[in-house]
Each structure stands twice: as C-alpha cells, then as structure tokens.
Coordinates of C-alpha atoms and ligand atoms in Angstrom, one line a residue:
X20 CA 23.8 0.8 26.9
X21 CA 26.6 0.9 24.5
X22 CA 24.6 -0.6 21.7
X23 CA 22.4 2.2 21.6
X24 CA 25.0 4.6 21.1
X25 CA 26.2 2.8 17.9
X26 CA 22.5 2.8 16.7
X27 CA 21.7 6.2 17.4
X28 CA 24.8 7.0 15.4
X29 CA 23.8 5.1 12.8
X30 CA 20.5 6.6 12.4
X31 CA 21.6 10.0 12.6
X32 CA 24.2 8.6 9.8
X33 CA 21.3 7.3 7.6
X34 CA 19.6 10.6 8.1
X35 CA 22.2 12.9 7.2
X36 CA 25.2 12.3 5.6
X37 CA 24.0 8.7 3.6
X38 CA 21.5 8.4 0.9
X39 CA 19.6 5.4 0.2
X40 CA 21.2 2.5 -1.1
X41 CA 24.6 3.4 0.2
X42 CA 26.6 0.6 2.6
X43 CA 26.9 2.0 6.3
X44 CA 30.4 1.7 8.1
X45 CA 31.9 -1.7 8.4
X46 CA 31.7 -3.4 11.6
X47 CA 34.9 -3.5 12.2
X48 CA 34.8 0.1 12.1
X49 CA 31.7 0.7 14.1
X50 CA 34.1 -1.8 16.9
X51 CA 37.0 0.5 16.6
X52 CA 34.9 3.9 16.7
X53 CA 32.8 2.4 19.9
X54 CA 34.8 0.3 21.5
X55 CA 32.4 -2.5 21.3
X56 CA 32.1 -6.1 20.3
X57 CA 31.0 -7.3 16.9
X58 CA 27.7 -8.6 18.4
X59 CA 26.9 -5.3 19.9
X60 CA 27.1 -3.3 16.7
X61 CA 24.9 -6.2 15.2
X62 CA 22.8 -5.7 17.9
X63 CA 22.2 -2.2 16.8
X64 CA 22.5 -2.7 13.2
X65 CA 19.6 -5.4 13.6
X66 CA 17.2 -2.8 15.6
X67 CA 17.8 -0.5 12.6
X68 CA 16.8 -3.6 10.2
X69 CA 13.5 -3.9 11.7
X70 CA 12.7 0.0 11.8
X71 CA 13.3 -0.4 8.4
X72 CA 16.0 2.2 8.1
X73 CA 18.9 -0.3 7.0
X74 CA 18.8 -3.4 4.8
X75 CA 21.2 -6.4 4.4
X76 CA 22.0 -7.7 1.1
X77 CA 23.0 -10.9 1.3
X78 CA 26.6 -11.1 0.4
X79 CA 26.6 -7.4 -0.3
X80 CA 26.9 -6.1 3.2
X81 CA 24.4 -3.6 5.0
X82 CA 22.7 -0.3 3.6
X83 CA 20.6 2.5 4.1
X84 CA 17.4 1.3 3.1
X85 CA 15.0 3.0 0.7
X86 CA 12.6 5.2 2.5
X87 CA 9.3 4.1 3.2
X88 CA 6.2 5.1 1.7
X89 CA 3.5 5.7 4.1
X90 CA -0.1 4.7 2.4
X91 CA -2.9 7.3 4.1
X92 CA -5.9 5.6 4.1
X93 CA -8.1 7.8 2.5
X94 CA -9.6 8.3 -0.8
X95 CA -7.4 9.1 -3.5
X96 CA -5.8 7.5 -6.7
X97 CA -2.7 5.7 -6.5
X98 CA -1.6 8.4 -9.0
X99 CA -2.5 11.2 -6.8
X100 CA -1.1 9.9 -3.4
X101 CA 2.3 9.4 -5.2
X102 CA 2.3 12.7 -6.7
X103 CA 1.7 13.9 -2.8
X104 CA 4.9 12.5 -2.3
X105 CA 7.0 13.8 -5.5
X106 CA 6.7 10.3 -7.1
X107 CA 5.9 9.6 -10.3
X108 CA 3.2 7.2 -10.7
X109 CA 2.9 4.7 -14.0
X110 CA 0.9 1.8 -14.9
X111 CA 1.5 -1.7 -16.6
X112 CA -2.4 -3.1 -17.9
X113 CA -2.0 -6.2 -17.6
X114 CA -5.6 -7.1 -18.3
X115 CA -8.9 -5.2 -19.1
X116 CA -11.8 -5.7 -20.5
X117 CA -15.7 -6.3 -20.0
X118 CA -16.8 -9.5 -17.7
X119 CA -20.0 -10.7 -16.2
X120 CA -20.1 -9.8 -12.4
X121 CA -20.1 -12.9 -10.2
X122 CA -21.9 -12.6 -7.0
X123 CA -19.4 -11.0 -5.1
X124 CA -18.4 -8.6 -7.2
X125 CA -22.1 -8.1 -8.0
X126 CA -22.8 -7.6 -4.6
X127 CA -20.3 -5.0 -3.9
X128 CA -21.2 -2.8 -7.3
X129 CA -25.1 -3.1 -6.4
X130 CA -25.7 -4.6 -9.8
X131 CA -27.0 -7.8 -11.1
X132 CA -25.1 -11.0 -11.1
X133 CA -24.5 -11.2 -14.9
X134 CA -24.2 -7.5 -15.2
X135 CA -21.3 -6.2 -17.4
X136 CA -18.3 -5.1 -15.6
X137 CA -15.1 -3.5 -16.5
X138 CA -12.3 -5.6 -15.1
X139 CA -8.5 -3.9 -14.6
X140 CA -6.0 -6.1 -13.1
X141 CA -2.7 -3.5 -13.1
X142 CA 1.1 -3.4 -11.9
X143 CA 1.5 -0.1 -10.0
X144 CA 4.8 1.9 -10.2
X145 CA 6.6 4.6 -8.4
X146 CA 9.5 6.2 -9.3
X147 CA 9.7 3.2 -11.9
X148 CA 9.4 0.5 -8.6
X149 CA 6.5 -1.9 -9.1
X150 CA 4.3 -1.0 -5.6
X151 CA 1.2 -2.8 -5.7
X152 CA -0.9 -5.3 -7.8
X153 CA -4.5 -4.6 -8.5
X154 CA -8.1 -5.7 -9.5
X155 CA -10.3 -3.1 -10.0
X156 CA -14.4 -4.1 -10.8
X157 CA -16.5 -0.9 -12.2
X158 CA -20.2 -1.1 -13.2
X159 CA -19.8 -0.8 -17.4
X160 CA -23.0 0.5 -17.2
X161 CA -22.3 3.7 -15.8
X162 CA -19.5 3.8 -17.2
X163 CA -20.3 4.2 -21.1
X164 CA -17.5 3.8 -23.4
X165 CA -15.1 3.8 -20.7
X166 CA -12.4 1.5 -22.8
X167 CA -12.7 2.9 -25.9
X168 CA -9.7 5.2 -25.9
X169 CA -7.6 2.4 -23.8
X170 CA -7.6 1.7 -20.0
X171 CA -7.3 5.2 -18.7
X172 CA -3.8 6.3 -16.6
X173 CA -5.8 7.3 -13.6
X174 CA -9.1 5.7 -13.8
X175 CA -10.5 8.1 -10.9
X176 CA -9.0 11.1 -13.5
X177 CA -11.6 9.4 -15.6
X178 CA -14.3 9.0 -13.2
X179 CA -14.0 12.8 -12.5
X180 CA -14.5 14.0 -16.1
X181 CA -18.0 11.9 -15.8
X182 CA -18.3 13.6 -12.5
X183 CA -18.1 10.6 -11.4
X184 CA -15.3 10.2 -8.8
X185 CA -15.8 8.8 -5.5
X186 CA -16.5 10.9 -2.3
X187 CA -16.8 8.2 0.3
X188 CA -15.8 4.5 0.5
X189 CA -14.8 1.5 2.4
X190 CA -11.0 -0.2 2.9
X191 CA -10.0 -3.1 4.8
X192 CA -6.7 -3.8 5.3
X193 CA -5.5 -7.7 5.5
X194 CA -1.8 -8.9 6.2
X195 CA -1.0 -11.6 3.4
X196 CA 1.9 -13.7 1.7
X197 CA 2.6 -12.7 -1.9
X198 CA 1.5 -15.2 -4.1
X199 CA 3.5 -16.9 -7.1
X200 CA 2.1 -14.4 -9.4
X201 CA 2.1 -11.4 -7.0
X202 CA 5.7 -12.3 -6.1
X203 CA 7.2 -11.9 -9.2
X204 CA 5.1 -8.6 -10.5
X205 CA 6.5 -6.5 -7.2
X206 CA 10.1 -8.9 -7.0
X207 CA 9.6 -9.5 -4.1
X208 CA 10.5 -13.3 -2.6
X209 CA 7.3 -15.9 -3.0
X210 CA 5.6 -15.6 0.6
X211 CA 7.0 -12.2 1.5
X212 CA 4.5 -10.0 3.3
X213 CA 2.0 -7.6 1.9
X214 CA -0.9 -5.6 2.6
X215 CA -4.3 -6.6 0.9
X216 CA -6.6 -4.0 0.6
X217 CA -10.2 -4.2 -0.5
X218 CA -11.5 -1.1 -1.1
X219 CA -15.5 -0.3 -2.1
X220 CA -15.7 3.0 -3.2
X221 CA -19.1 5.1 -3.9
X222 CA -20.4 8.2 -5.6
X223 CA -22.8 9.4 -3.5
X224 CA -25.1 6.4 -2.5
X225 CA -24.0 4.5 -5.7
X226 CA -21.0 2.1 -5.9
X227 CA -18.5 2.6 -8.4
X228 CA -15.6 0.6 -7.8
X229 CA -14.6 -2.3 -6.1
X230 CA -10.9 -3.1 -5.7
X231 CA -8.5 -5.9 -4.5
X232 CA -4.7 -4.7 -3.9
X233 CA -1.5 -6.3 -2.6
X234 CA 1.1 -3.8 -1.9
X235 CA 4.2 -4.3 -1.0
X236 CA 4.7 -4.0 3.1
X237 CA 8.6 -3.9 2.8
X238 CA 8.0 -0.4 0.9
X239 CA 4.6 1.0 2.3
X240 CA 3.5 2.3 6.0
X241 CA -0.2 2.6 6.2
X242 CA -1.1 5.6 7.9
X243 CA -4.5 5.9 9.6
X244 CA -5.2 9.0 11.1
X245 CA -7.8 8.1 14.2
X246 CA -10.0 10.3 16.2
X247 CA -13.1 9.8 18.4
X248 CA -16.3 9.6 16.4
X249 CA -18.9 11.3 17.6
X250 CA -21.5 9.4 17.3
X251 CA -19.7 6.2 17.4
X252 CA -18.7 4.4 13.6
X253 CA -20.4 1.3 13.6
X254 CA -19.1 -1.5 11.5
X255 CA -21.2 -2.6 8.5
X256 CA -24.1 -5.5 9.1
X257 CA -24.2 -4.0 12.8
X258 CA -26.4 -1.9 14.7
X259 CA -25.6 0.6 17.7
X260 CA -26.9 -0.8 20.7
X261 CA -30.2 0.2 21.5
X262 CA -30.3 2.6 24.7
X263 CA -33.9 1.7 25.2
X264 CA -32.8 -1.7 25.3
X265 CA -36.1 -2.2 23.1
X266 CA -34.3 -4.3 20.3
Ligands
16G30 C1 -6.0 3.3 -5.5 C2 -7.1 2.5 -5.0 C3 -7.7 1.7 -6.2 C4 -8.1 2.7 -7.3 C5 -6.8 3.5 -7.7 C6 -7.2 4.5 -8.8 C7 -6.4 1.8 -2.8 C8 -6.1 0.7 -1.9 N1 -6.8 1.5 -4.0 O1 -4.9 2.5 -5.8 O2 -8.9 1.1 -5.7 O3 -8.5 2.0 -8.5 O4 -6.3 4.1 -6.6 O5 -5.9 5.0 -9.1 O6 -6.3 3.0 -2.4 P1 -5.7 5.8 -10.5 O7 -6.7 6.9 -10.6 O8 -4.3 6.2 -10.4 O9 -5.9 4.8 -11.6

C-alpha cells in the first residue's frame, strides 16, 4: 500500500534527519515524491498523529512531535525518574501546609480522622514543561518539622534523610479529563486526557504518603513491566480462593 510507504518515510524522517518541533515535508511534496494523492499522504500523516510521532498545529501545519515520556510504574520520585531520562525536574508549591485528615485520607495514612497531615498540592516540570499536577497527604506526625525549612524539592530526598523513604507501595492508574484548574496548570485544552494516579506508598508496614496525580497523557507512556507472579498477586480486600474449598 502506497500510503505506507509515505509513512514509513516519514518516520524514518522523524527519527533521523528532523528534531522535535520541526514541520515535516509539505503535502504537496510528499504527492510529488510518491506519486500519491493528497488523501493518501493524509492518510499516513494521520497514522503518524495517533502514534504520537507528528502533531498538527492548527494553522501552523504538521510537525515532529515532542518525544514521549514513558512513566515506569515503580517507586521513585518524580525527580528521580526524570533525571533517568536526562530531564531536569522542578517544582511550583502551589499549596502546603498542615490539615486535619478526613476519612479518606485518614484511612489511607493509618492515622486518626483529625490527625495532622501535611498537604502539598504541586505543578510538576520537566525540562521547564509543566507534566503533572499533584496532592500529596503525609502523616505530620512522623514527619517532625518537615516544613520548617520550606516544602522540600524532592520530598522522598527528604523522607530518605529520616530513613524514611518508601520501599513498597500501591498505584492505580485512571483515564480522566483535565479539569478547569488541571487544564490550565499543564496548558493543556479543558477536557483533554490525562492519567490519574493514586498512589499509597509505605515504609515498611507503615504508610507514608498518599498521593493523587493528573499527568499529562499527550506527554507520558506509562510503562508496566508484567510478569507471572508466582504465587498469584491478589488485589486488595480479596482473598485467594481457597483450594480446600473450606471458606
Ligand atoms: C511521584 C509520586 C508522588 C511523589 C513524588 C515525589 C507517582 C504517580 N507519584 O511523582 O506520589 O510525591 O514522586 O517526588 O509516581 P519528589 O521526591 O520529586 O518530590
């Protein structure tokens, strides 16, 4: 099929000779160089769109789109899995301070509903890009004096000098729409897609933080590395089945 020749080309293009943020060929162009119609060369520019590799700016034209960043779900700091990747990570507070935990939060921290609890709601950055939106809950508790100096730039950097920093945890990963709010911290369109993640994260059997994210999807690719448990993972609240069939 003719149209994949002209997207084959352009991804090779994208992956070699053009940087992000440069404008691929013209159509007309592509037509001339393939011998094709203008709908084929859409067709292949619009396969490229959804891979993520190209963009269209509206009344701009058609690009090679930033590269993705692909989140591994495991458990490190935002500032530590962009520094993985060369990035530079930076922060914008927008809010912290000490709150009473309502029940859910209470819940999730193991502490009493009441209970002081540091609150962080922050604006994630790489490379200067606003990334994701978070709340982060910790039990103040534990954590004495933990504000004092200013809201820390990696709070699990802080965690660790209390010895602190999670080993284990729990993430779930929602698709959303950006709120208002979320919208215009990551400028992104209101109602664009992003990925919440709650995330529950312990020190040894203790939790220590609970979190509530919404990253952008446009820039991230979760990756989950998978293999077969041995013995099987059973979700929270559940039990294996019982092989005497006793239960
Ligand atoms: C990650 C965590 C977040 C944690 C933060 C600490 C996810 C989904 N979230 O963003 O819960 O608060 O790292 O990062 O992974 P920091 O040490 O750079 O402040």
């Amino acid at each position: 099929m003719k149209y994949l020749q002209v997207r084959d080309y352009l991804r090779a293009l994208a992956g070699s000779e053009l940087t992000a943020g440069d404008p691929v060929p013209s159509e007309r162009a592509l037509c001339e160089r393939f011998g094709v119609s203008r709908m084929t060369v859409r067709q292949a520019v619009d396969a490229l769109v959804v891979d993520g590799i190209l963009e269209r700016v509206q009344g701009r034209g058609t690009f090679v789109a930033p590269p993705k960043v692909d989140l591994q779900v495991r458990l490190a700091s935002f500032t530590e899995e962009m520094t993985r990747r060369g990035m530079t990570a930076s922060v914008k507070v927008l809010g912290a301070g000490i709150v009473e935990a309502e029940p859910d939060i209470a819940e999730a921290l193991q502490v009493a509903v009441g209970d002081d609890v540091i609150h962080l709601h922050r604006l994630r950055f790489a490379d200067d890009e606003p990334m994701a939106v978070e709340h982060s809950w910790l039990p103040a508790l534990r954590l004495p004096g933990f504000l004092d100096g200013g809201v820390p730039s990696s709070v699990y950097v802080d965690l660790g000098t209390r010895g602190l920093v999670p080993d284990w945890g729990e993430d779930t990963i929602d698709a959303g729409e950006a709120d208002h709010d979320e919208a215009e911290l990551l400028t992104i369109g209101p109602g664009k897609p992003v990925l919440r993640i709650t995330r529950r994260a312990f020190t040894g059997d203790q939790a220590i933080e609970y979190a509530s994210a919404a990253y952008r999807s446009d820039r991230y690719t979760l990756w989950v590395p998978v293999s077969r448990p041995n013995p099987p993972v059973v979700p929270r609240n559940q039990h294996p089945p019982d092989p005497q069939g006793t239960a």
